[in-house]
CSV table of C-alpha atoms in Angstrom, one decimal:
chain,number,residue,atom,x,y,z
A,1,MET,CA,-113.6,-41.3,166.2
A,2,GLU,CA,-110.8,-43.5,167.0
A,3,PHE,CA,-112.9,-45.8,163.8
A,4,SER,CA,-113.2,-42.2,161.6
A,5,TYR,CA,-109.2,-41.7,162.3
A,6,TRP,CA,-108.5,-45.1,161.5
A,7,VAL,CA,-110.2,-44.6,158.5
A,8,VAL,CA,-109.0,-41.2,157.3
A,9,ALA,CA,-105.0,-41.9,158.4
A,10,ALA,CA,-105.4,-45.4,156.3
A,11,LEU,CA,-106.7,-43.1,152.6
A,12,LEU,CA,-103.7,-41.1,153.2
A,13,ALA,CA,-101.5,-43.6,154.2
A,14,VAL,CA,-102.0,-45.5,151.1
A,15,LEU,CA,-101.6,-42.0,148.6
A,16,TYR,CA,-98.5,-41.0,150.9
A,17,LEU,CA,-96.6,-44.6,151.6
A,18,PHE,CA,-96.9,-44.4,147.6
A,19,ALA,CA,-96.4,-41.5,146.2
A,20,GLY,CA,-93.5,-40.9,148.9
A,21,VAL,CA,-92.2,-44.2,148.1
A,22,LYS,CA,-92.2,-43.0,143.6
A,23,LYS,CA,-90.3,-40.2,145.1
A,24,ILE,CA,-87.8,-41.2,146.5
A,25,VAL,CA,-86.9,-45.1,144.4
A,26,GLN,CA,-87.1,-43.4,140.6
A,27,SER,CA,-84.9,-41.6,138.4
A,28,ARG,CA,-86.6,-38.3,137.3
A,29,GLU,CA,-87.3,-39.9,133.8
A,30,ARG,CA,-89.6,-42.7,136.0
A,31,LEU,CA,-91.3,-39.9,137.8
A,32,GLN,CA,-91.9,-37.3,135.2
A,33,PRO,CA,-95.5,-39.0,133.0
A,34,MET,CA,-96.7,-39.0,136.0
A,35,MET,CA,-95.7,-35.6,138.3
A,36,GLY,CA,-94.6,-33.3,135.9
A,37,TRP,CA,-93.4,-30.7,138.3
A,38,VAL,CA,-90.0,-32.9,138.9
A,39,ASP,CA,-88.8,-31.5,135.7
A,40,THR,CA,-88.3,-27.8,137.7
A,41,VAL,CA,-87.7,-28.8,141.1
A,42,PRO,CA,-83.3,-29.9,141.9
A,43,MET,CA,-84.3,-33.9,142.4
A,44,PRO,CA,-82.4,-33.8,146.4
A,45,LEU,CA,-85.9,-31.9,147.1
A,46,VAL,CA,-88.2,-34.2,145.0
A,47,ARG,CA,-86.5,-36.5,147.4
A,48,VAL,CA,-86.7,-34.9,150.3
A,49,ILE,CA,-90.5,-34.6,149.7
A,50,GLY,CA,-90.7,-38.2,149.3
A,51,VAL,CA,-89.1,-39.1,152.5
A,52,LEU,CA,-91.4,-36.7,154.5
A,53,GLU,CA,-94.7,-38.6,153.0
A,54,VAL,CA,-93.4,-41.7,154.2
A,55,LEU,CA,-92.2,-40.0,157.6
A,56,GLY,CA,-96.0,-38.5,157.6
A,57,VAL,CA,-97.2,-41.9,157.4
A,58,ALA,CA,-95.4,-43.7,159.9
A,59,GLY,CA,-96.5,-40.2,162.2
A,60,LEU,CA,-100.1,-41.4,161.6
A,61,VAL,CA,-100.0,-44.9,162.9
A,62,LEU,CA,-97.4,-45.3,164.9
A,63,PRO,CA,-97.8,-42.8,167.7
A,64,PRO,CA,-101.8,-44.1,168.6
A,65,LEU,CA,-101.1,-47.8,167.3
A,66,THR,CA,-98.2,-48.3,170.2
A,67,GLY,CA,-99.3,-45.3,172.8
A,68,ILE,CA,-96.4,-43.5,172.5
A,69,ALA,CA,-95.7,-40.0,171.9
A,70,VAL,CA,-99.6,-39.6,170.0
A,71,TRP,CA,-99.2,-35.6,169.3
A,72,LEU,CA,-97.1,-36.9,166.8
A,73,ALA,CA,-99.7,-37.9,165.0
A,74,LEU,CA,-101.4,-34.4,164.7
A,75,ALA,CA,-98.1,-33.9,164.1
A,76,ALA,CA,-97.6,-35.6,160.9
A,77,ALA,CA,-101.2,-34.5,159.6
A,78,ALA,CA,-100.6,-31.1,159.2
A,79,GLY,CA,-97.3,-31.9,157.6
A,80,LEU,CA,-99.3,-33.3,155.1
A,81,ALA,CA,-101.7,-31.0,155.5
A,82,LEU,CA,-98.3,-28.5,154.6
A,83,ILE,CA,-97.2,-30.7,151.7
A,84,GLN,CA,-100.5,-29.9,149.9
A,85,VAL,CA,-100.6,-26.2,150.1
A,86,GLY,CA,-96.7,-26.2,148.8
A,87,ALA,CA,-98.5,-28.9,145.7
A,88,ILE,CA,-101.4,-26.6,144.8
A,89,VAL,CA,-98.8,-23.5,145.0
A,90,LEU,CA,-96.4,-24.8,142.3
A,91,HIS,CA,-99.3,-26.8,140.3
A,92,VAL,CA,-101.0,-22.9,140.1
A,93,SER,CA,-97.7,-21.2,139.4
A,94,ARG,CA,-97.5,-23.7,136.6
A,95,GLY,CA,-100.7,-23.4,135.0
A,96,GLU,CA,-101.4,-26.7,136.0
A,97,ALA,CA,-105.0,-25.8,137.8
A,98,SER,CA,-106.2,-28.4,136.7
A,99,VAL,CA,-104.7,-30.8,138.3
A,100,VAL,CA,-105.1,-29.8,141.8
A,101,TRP,CA,-108.2,-31.4,142.5
A,102,LEU,CA,-106.6,-33.9,143.3
A,103,ASN,CA,-104.4,-31.9,145.5
A,104,VAL,CA,-107.8,-30.4,147.2
A,105,VAL,CA,-109.0,-33.2,147.8
A,106,ALA,CA,-105.6,-34.5,150.0
A,107,LEU,CA,-106.0,-31.3,151.9
A,108,ALA,CA,-108.7,-32.0,152.5
A,109,VAL,CA,-108.2,-35.5,154.0
A,110,ALA,CA,-105.5,-34.3,156.2
A,111,ALA,CA,-107.4,-32.0,157.4
A,112,ALA,CA,-110.0,-34.0,158.6
A,113,ALA,CA,-106.9,-36.2,160.1
A,114,VAL,CA,-106.2,-32.8,162.3
A,115,TRP,CA,-109.1,-32.8,163.8
A,116,LEU,CA,-110.2,-36.2,163.9
A,117,ALA,CA,-106.2,-36.1,166.4
A,118,THR,CA,-107.3,-33.5,167.9
A,119,VAL,CA,-110.6,-34.6,168.7
A,120,TRP,CA,-110.0,-38.3,169.4
A,121,ILE,CA,-106.1,-38.3,170.8
């Protein structure tokens, strides 16, 4: 189970670190081609989402790695799953159902991390 958790956590870390850092540092104009939804969401909220994604990555990796407050890994995985639920709702409300598949995959991987964290940690 431990190996499985680390594989899933690594996949989530790569995805969310990339997306989160982009949301934190890039302008709306730079984000718009890849994330069309940023034109309807205030930039401070986009930045908050990016920070939450990066904090989620830290929560997935650091507690199990250090052995300190390992329950935070479960909370981080659940938080990342909730971010994807929000993303799915946003895309569907914008009529972008064709791009929801990536959010569904990310939600499934985050849900797997939640399950693995409950079993292993």
